Amino acid sequence: MEDCIFCKIVKGDFNTEFVYENEHAVVFKDINPKADTHLLVVPRKHVASLNEVEDAEFIGNLMMTVKETCKKIGLKSYKTMINTGKEAGQTVFHLHIHILGGEIKSFDL
Ligand code: AMP
Ligand code: ZN
């Protein structure tokens, strides 16, 4: 998707530092952190939201990426969140999973 900011990040257009990556997804720090640790797990493939997901393995791979990321950075306790749709607060329409660790400042992500 040409105009998608997360597709551009996945491609490396902004030289974003990846905290973790694998064949399925990249993981980077949220630019506007709402917790001590606030990461985004972003699939390499463009899918607009959870509502467009048809493949259980695809979403399973993303959840395993959450686990692998937290293991790598030594984060034992964390919350995960997916905003789906504008009314729920989704602002970037490329599916992503928020990882929130430590003190959480807001749940309005
Ligand atoms: P959501 O509101 O669930 O769609 O989450 C989108 C998140 O992406 C927000 O928490 C933003 O702060 C974050 N975000 C937007 N642009 C960037 C960027 N260029 N790099 C890192 N995080 C971003
Ligand atoms: Zn995209």
Coordinates of N, CA and C and ligand atoms in Angstrom, one line a residue:
M1 N 0.9 -1.2 0.0 CA 0.0 0.0 0.0 C 0.9 1.2 0.0
E2 N 0.8 2.0 -1.1 CA 1.7 3.1 -1.2 C 1.6 4.2 -0.2
D3 N 0.4 4.5 0.3 CA 0.3 5.6 1.2 C 0.2 5.2 2.7
C4 N 0.6 4.0 2.9 CA 0.5 3.5 4.3 C 1.8 3.7 5.0
I5 N 1.7 4.4 6.2 CA 2.9 4.7 6.9 C 3.6 3.5 7.5
F6 N 2.8 2.5 7.9 CA 3.4 1.3 8.4 C 4.0 0.4 7.3
C7 N 3.4 0.4 6.1 CA 4.1 -0.3 5.0 C 5.5 0.4 4.7
K8 N 5.5 1.7 4.8 CA 6.8 2.4 4.6 C 7.8 2.0 5.7
I9 N 7.4 2.0 6.9 CA 8.3 1.6 8.0 C 8.8 0.1 7.8
V10 N 7.9 -0.8 7.4 CA 8.2 -2.2 7.2 C 9.3 -2.2 6.1
K11 N 9.2 -1.4 5.0 CA 10.1 -1.4 3.9 C 11.5 -0.7 4.3
G12 N 11.5 0.0 5.4 CA 12.7 0.6 5.9 C 12.9 2.0 5.4
D13 N 11.8 2.6 4.9 CA 11.9 4.0 4.3 C 12.3 5.0 5.3
F14 N 12.1 4.8 6.6 CA 12.4 5.8 7.6 C 13.5 5.4 8.5
N15 N 14.2 4.3 8.1 CA 15.3 3.7 9.0 C 14.9 3.5 10.4
T16 N 13.6 3.1 10.6 CA 13.1 2.9 12.0 C 13.9 1.7 12.6
E17 N 14.3 1.9 13.9 CA 15.0 0.8 14.6 C 13.9 -0.3 15.0
F18 N 14.2 -1.5 14.6 CA 13.3 -2.6 14.9 C 13.8 -3.2 16.2
V19 N 13.0 -3.3 17.2 CA 13.3 -3.9 18.5 C 13.4 -5.4 18.3
Y20 N 12.6 -5.9 17.4 CA 12.6 -7.3 17.0 C 12.0 -7.5 15.6
E21 N 12.4 -8.5 14.9 CA 11.7 -8.7 13.6 C 11.8 -10.2 13.3
N22 N 10.9 -10.7 12.5 CA 11.0 -12.1 12.0 C 10.3 -12.1 10.6
E23 N 10.1 -13.2 10.0 CA 9.6 -13.3 8.7 C 8.1 -12.7 8.6
H24 N 7.4 -12.7 9.7 CA 6.0 -12.3 9.7 C 5.8 -10.8 10.0
A25 N 6.7 -10.2 10.8 CA 6.4 -8.9 11.4 C 7.6 -8.2 11.8
V26 N 7.5 -6.8 12.0 CA 8.5 -6.0 12.6 C 7.9 -5.4 13.8
V27 N 8.8 -5.1 14.8 CA 8.4 -4.5 16.1 C 9.2 -3.2 16.3
F28 N 8.5 -2.1 16.6 CA 9.2 -0.9 16.9 C 8.5 -0.1 17.9
K29 N 9.2 0.9 18.5 CA 8.6 1.7 19.6 C 7.6 2.7 19.0
D30 N 6.5 2.8 19.8 CA 5.4 3.7 19.4 C 6.0 5.2 19.6
I31 N 5.7 6.0 18.6 CA 6.2 7.4 18.6 C 5.6 8.2 19.7
N32 N 4.5 7.8 20.2 CA 3.8 8.6 21.3 C 3.4 7.6 22.4
P33 N 4.5 7.2 23.2 CA 4.3 6.1 24.1 C 3.3 6.4 25.2
K34 N 2.4 5.5 25.5 CA 1.4 5.6 26.5 C 1.8 4.7 27.8
A35 N 3.0 4.2 27.7 CA 3.4 3.3 28.9 C 5.0 3.3 28.9
D36 N 5.5 2.9 30.0 CA 7.0 2.8 30.1 C 7.6 2.1 28.8
T37 N 7.0 1.0 28.5 CA 7.3 0.3 27.3 C 6.1 0.2 26.4
H38 N 6.2 0.8 25.2 CA 5.0 0.8 24.3 C 5.6 0.5 22.9
L39 N 5.3 -0.8 22.5 CA 5.8 -1.3 21.2 C 4.6 -1.6 20.3
L40 N 4.9 -1.6 19.0 CA 3.9 -2.0 18.0 C 4.4 -3.2 17.2
V41 N 3.6 -4.2 17.2 CA 3.9 -5.4 16.3 C 3.1 -5.2 15.0
V42 N 3.9 -5.1 13.9 CA 3.3 -4.8 12.7 C 3.6 -5.8 11.6
P43 N 2.5 -6.5 11.1 CA 2.8 -7.5 10.1 C 3.4 -7.0 8.8
R44 N 4.3 -7.7 8.2 CA 4.9 -7.3 6.9 C 3.9 -7.1 5.8
K45 N 2.9 -7.9 5.9 CA 1.8 -7.9 4.9 C 0.8 -6.8 5.3
H46 N 0.3 -6.0 4.3 CA -0.7 -5.0 4.6 C -2.0 -5.6 4.8
V47 N -2.6 -5.5 6.0 CA -4.0 -5.8 6.2 C -4.6 -4.6 7.0
A48 N -5.7 -4.1 6.6 CA -6.1 -2.8 7.2 C -6.5 -2.9 8.7
S49 N -7.2 -4.0 9.1 CA -7.6 -4.1 10.5 C -7.9 -5.6 10.7
L50 N -8.2 -5.9 12.0 CA -8.6 -7.3 12.4 C -9.8 -7.7 11.6
N51 N -10.7 -6.8 11.2 CA -11.9 -7.2 10.5 C -11.5 -7.8 9.1
E52 N -10.3 -7.5 8.6 CA -10.0 -8.0 7.2 C -9.2 -9.3 7.3
V53 N -8.9 -9.8 8.6 CA -8.1 -11.0 8.7 C -9.0 -12.3 8.4
E54 N -8.4 -13.1 7.6 CA -9.2 -14.4 7.2 C -8.4 -15.6 7.6
D55 N -7.1 -15.4 8.0 CA -6.2 -16.5 8.1 C -5.8 -16.6 9.6
A56 N -6.2 -17.7 10.3 CA -5.9 -17.8 11.7 C -4.4 -17.9 11.9
E57 N -3.7 -18.5 11.0 CA -2.3 -18.7 11.2 C -1.6 -17.3 11.1
F58 N -2.1 -16.4 10.3 CA -1.6 -15.0 10.2 C -1.6 -14.3 11.6
I59 N -2.8 -14.4 12.2 CA -2.9 -13.7 13.5 C -2.2 -14.5 14.6
G60 N -2.1 -15.8 14.5 CA -1.3 -16.6 15.4 C 0.1 -16.2 15.4
N61 N 0.6 -16.0 14.2 CA 2.0 -15.7 14.0 C 2.3 -14.3 14.6
L62 N 1.4 -13.4 14.6 CA 1.6 -12.1 15.2 C 1.6 -12.2 16.7
M63 N 0.7 -13.0 17.3 CA 0.7 -13.2 18.7 C 2.0 -13.9 19.2
M64 N 2.5 -14.9 18.4 CA 3.8 -15.5 18.7 C 4.9 -14.4 18.7
T65 N 4.8 -13.5 17.8 CA 5.8 -12.4 17.6 C 5.8 -11.5 18.9
V66 N 4.6 -11.3 19.4 CA 4.5 -10.6 20.7 C 5.3 -11.3 21.8
K67 N 5.0 -12.6 21.9 CA 5.7 -13.4 22.9 C 7.2 -13.4 22.7
E68 N 7.7 -13.6 21.5 CA 9.1 -13.6 21.2 C 9.8 -12.2 21.5
T69 N 9.0 -11.2 21.2 CA 9.6 -9.8 21.4 C 9.8 -9.6 22.9
C70 N 8.7 -9.9 23.7 CA 8.8 -9.7 25.2 C 9.9 -10.6 25.8
K71 N 10.0 -11.8 25.3 CA 11.1 -12.7 25.8 C 12.5 -12.0 25.5
K72 N 12.6 -11.5 24.3 CA 13.9 -10.9 23.9 C 14.3 -9.8 24.8
I73 N 13.3 -8.9 25.1 CA 13.6 -7.7 25.8 C 13.5 -7.9 27.4
G74 N 13.1 -9.1 27.8 CA 13.0 -9.4 29.2 C 11.8 -8.8 29.9
L75 N 10.7 -8.6 29.1 CA 9.5 -8.0 29.6 C 8.5 -9.2 30.0
K76 N 8.4 -9.4 31.3 CA 7.6 -10.6 31.7 C 6.1 -10.3 31.8
S77 N 5.8 -9.1 32.2 CA 4.3 -8.7 32.4 C 4.0 -7.6 31.4
Y78 N 2.9 -7.8 30.7 CA 2.5 -6.7 29.7 C 1.1 -7.0 29.3
K79 N 0.5 -5.9 28.7 CA -0.8 -6.0 28.1 C -0.7 -5.9 26.6
T80 N -1.7 -6.4 25.9 CA -1.7 -6.3 24.5 C -3.0 -5.7 24.1
M81 N -3.0 -4.9 23.0 CA -4.3 -4.2 22.6 C -4.3 -4.1 21.1
I82 N -5.5 -4.3 20.5 CA -5.7 -4.1 19.1 C -6.9 -3.2 19.0
N83 N -6.7 -2.0 18.4 CA -7.8 -1.1 18.1 C -8.4 -1.4 16.7
T84 N -9.7 -1.7 16.6 CA -10.3 -2.0 15.4 C -11.4 -1.1 15.0
G85 N -11.1 -0.2 14.0 CA -12.1 0.7 13.6 C -11.9 2.1 14.2
K86 N -12.3 3.1 13.5 CA -12.1 4.5 13.9 C -12.7 4.8 15.3
E87 N -14.0 4.3 15.5 CA -14.6 4.6 16.8 C -13.9 4.0 18.0
A88 N -13.2 2.9 17.7 CA -12.4 2.3 18.8 C -11.0 2.9 19.0
G89 N -10.7 3.9 18.2 CA -9.4 4.6 18.3 C -8.4 4.2 17.3
Q90 N -8.8 3.4 16.3 CA -7.7 3.0 15.3 C -7.4 4.2 14.5
T91 N -6.2 4.6 14.4 CA -5.7 5.7 13.6 C -4.9 5.3 12.4
V92 N -4.2 4.2 12.5 CA -3.4 3.7 11.4 C -4.0 2.4 10.9
F93 N -4.4 2.5 9.6 CA -5.2 1.3 9.1 C -4.3 0.3 8.4
H94 N -3.3 -0.1 9.2 CA -2.5 -1.3 8.9 C -2.5 -2.0 10.3
L95 N -3.1 -3.2 10.3 CA -3.2 -3.9 11.6 C -1.9 -3.9 12.4
H96 N -2.1 -3.7 13.7 CA -0.9 -3.7 14.6 C -1.4 -4.1 16.0
I97 N -0.5 -4.7 16.7 CA -0.8 -5.0 18.1 C 0.1 -4.2 19.0
H98 N -0.6 -3.5 20.0 CA 0.2 -2.7 21.0 C 0.7 -3.6 22.1
I99 N 1.9 -3.4 22.5 CA 2.4 -4.1 23.7 C 2.7 -3.0 24.7
L100 N 2.1 -3.1 25.9 CA 2.2 -2.1 26.9 C 2.8 -2.7 28.2
G101 N 3.9 -2.2 28.6 CA 4.6 -2.7 29.8 C 5.0 -1.7 30.8
G102 N 5.1 -2.0 32.0 CA 5.5 -1.1 33.1 C 4.3 -0.2 33.4
E103 N 4.5 1.0 33.8 CA 3.4 1.9 34.2 C 2.7 2.4 32.9
I104 N 1.4 2.2 32.9 CA 0.6 2.6 31.8 C -0.1 3.9 32.1
K105 N 0.1 4.9 31.2 CA -0.4 6.3 31.4 C -1.8 6.4 30.9
S106 N -2.2 5.7 29.9 CA -3.5 5.8 29.3 C -3.9 4.6 28.6
F107 N -5.2 4.2 28.6 CA -5.6 3.1 27.8 C -6.3 3.6 26.5
D108 N -6.3 4.9 26.4 CA -6.9 5.5 25.2 C -5.8 5.6 24.2
L109 N -5.6 4.5 23.5 CA -4.4 4.5 22.6 C -4.7 4.9 21.2
Ligands
AMP1 P1 -3.9 3.0 16.7 O1 -4.4 4.2 17.4 O2 -4.3 1.7 17.5 O3 -4.2 2.9 15.2 O4 -2.3 3.1 16.9 C1 -1.5 3.7 16.1 C2 -0.2 4.0 16.8 O5 0.8 4.3 15.9 C3 -0.4 5.3 17.8 O6 -0.1 4.8 19.1 C4 0.7 6.2 17.2 O7 1.4 6.9 18.3 C5 1.6 5.2 16.5 N1 2.4 5.8 15.4 C6 1.9 6.6 14.3 N2 2.9 6.9 13.5 C7 4.0 6.3 14.0 C8 5.4 6.2 13.5 N3 5.8 6.8 12.5 N4 6.3 5.5 14.3 C9 5.9 4.9 15.4 N5 4.6 4.9 15.9 C10 3.7 5.6 15.2
ZN2 ZN 0.3 -0.9 5.3

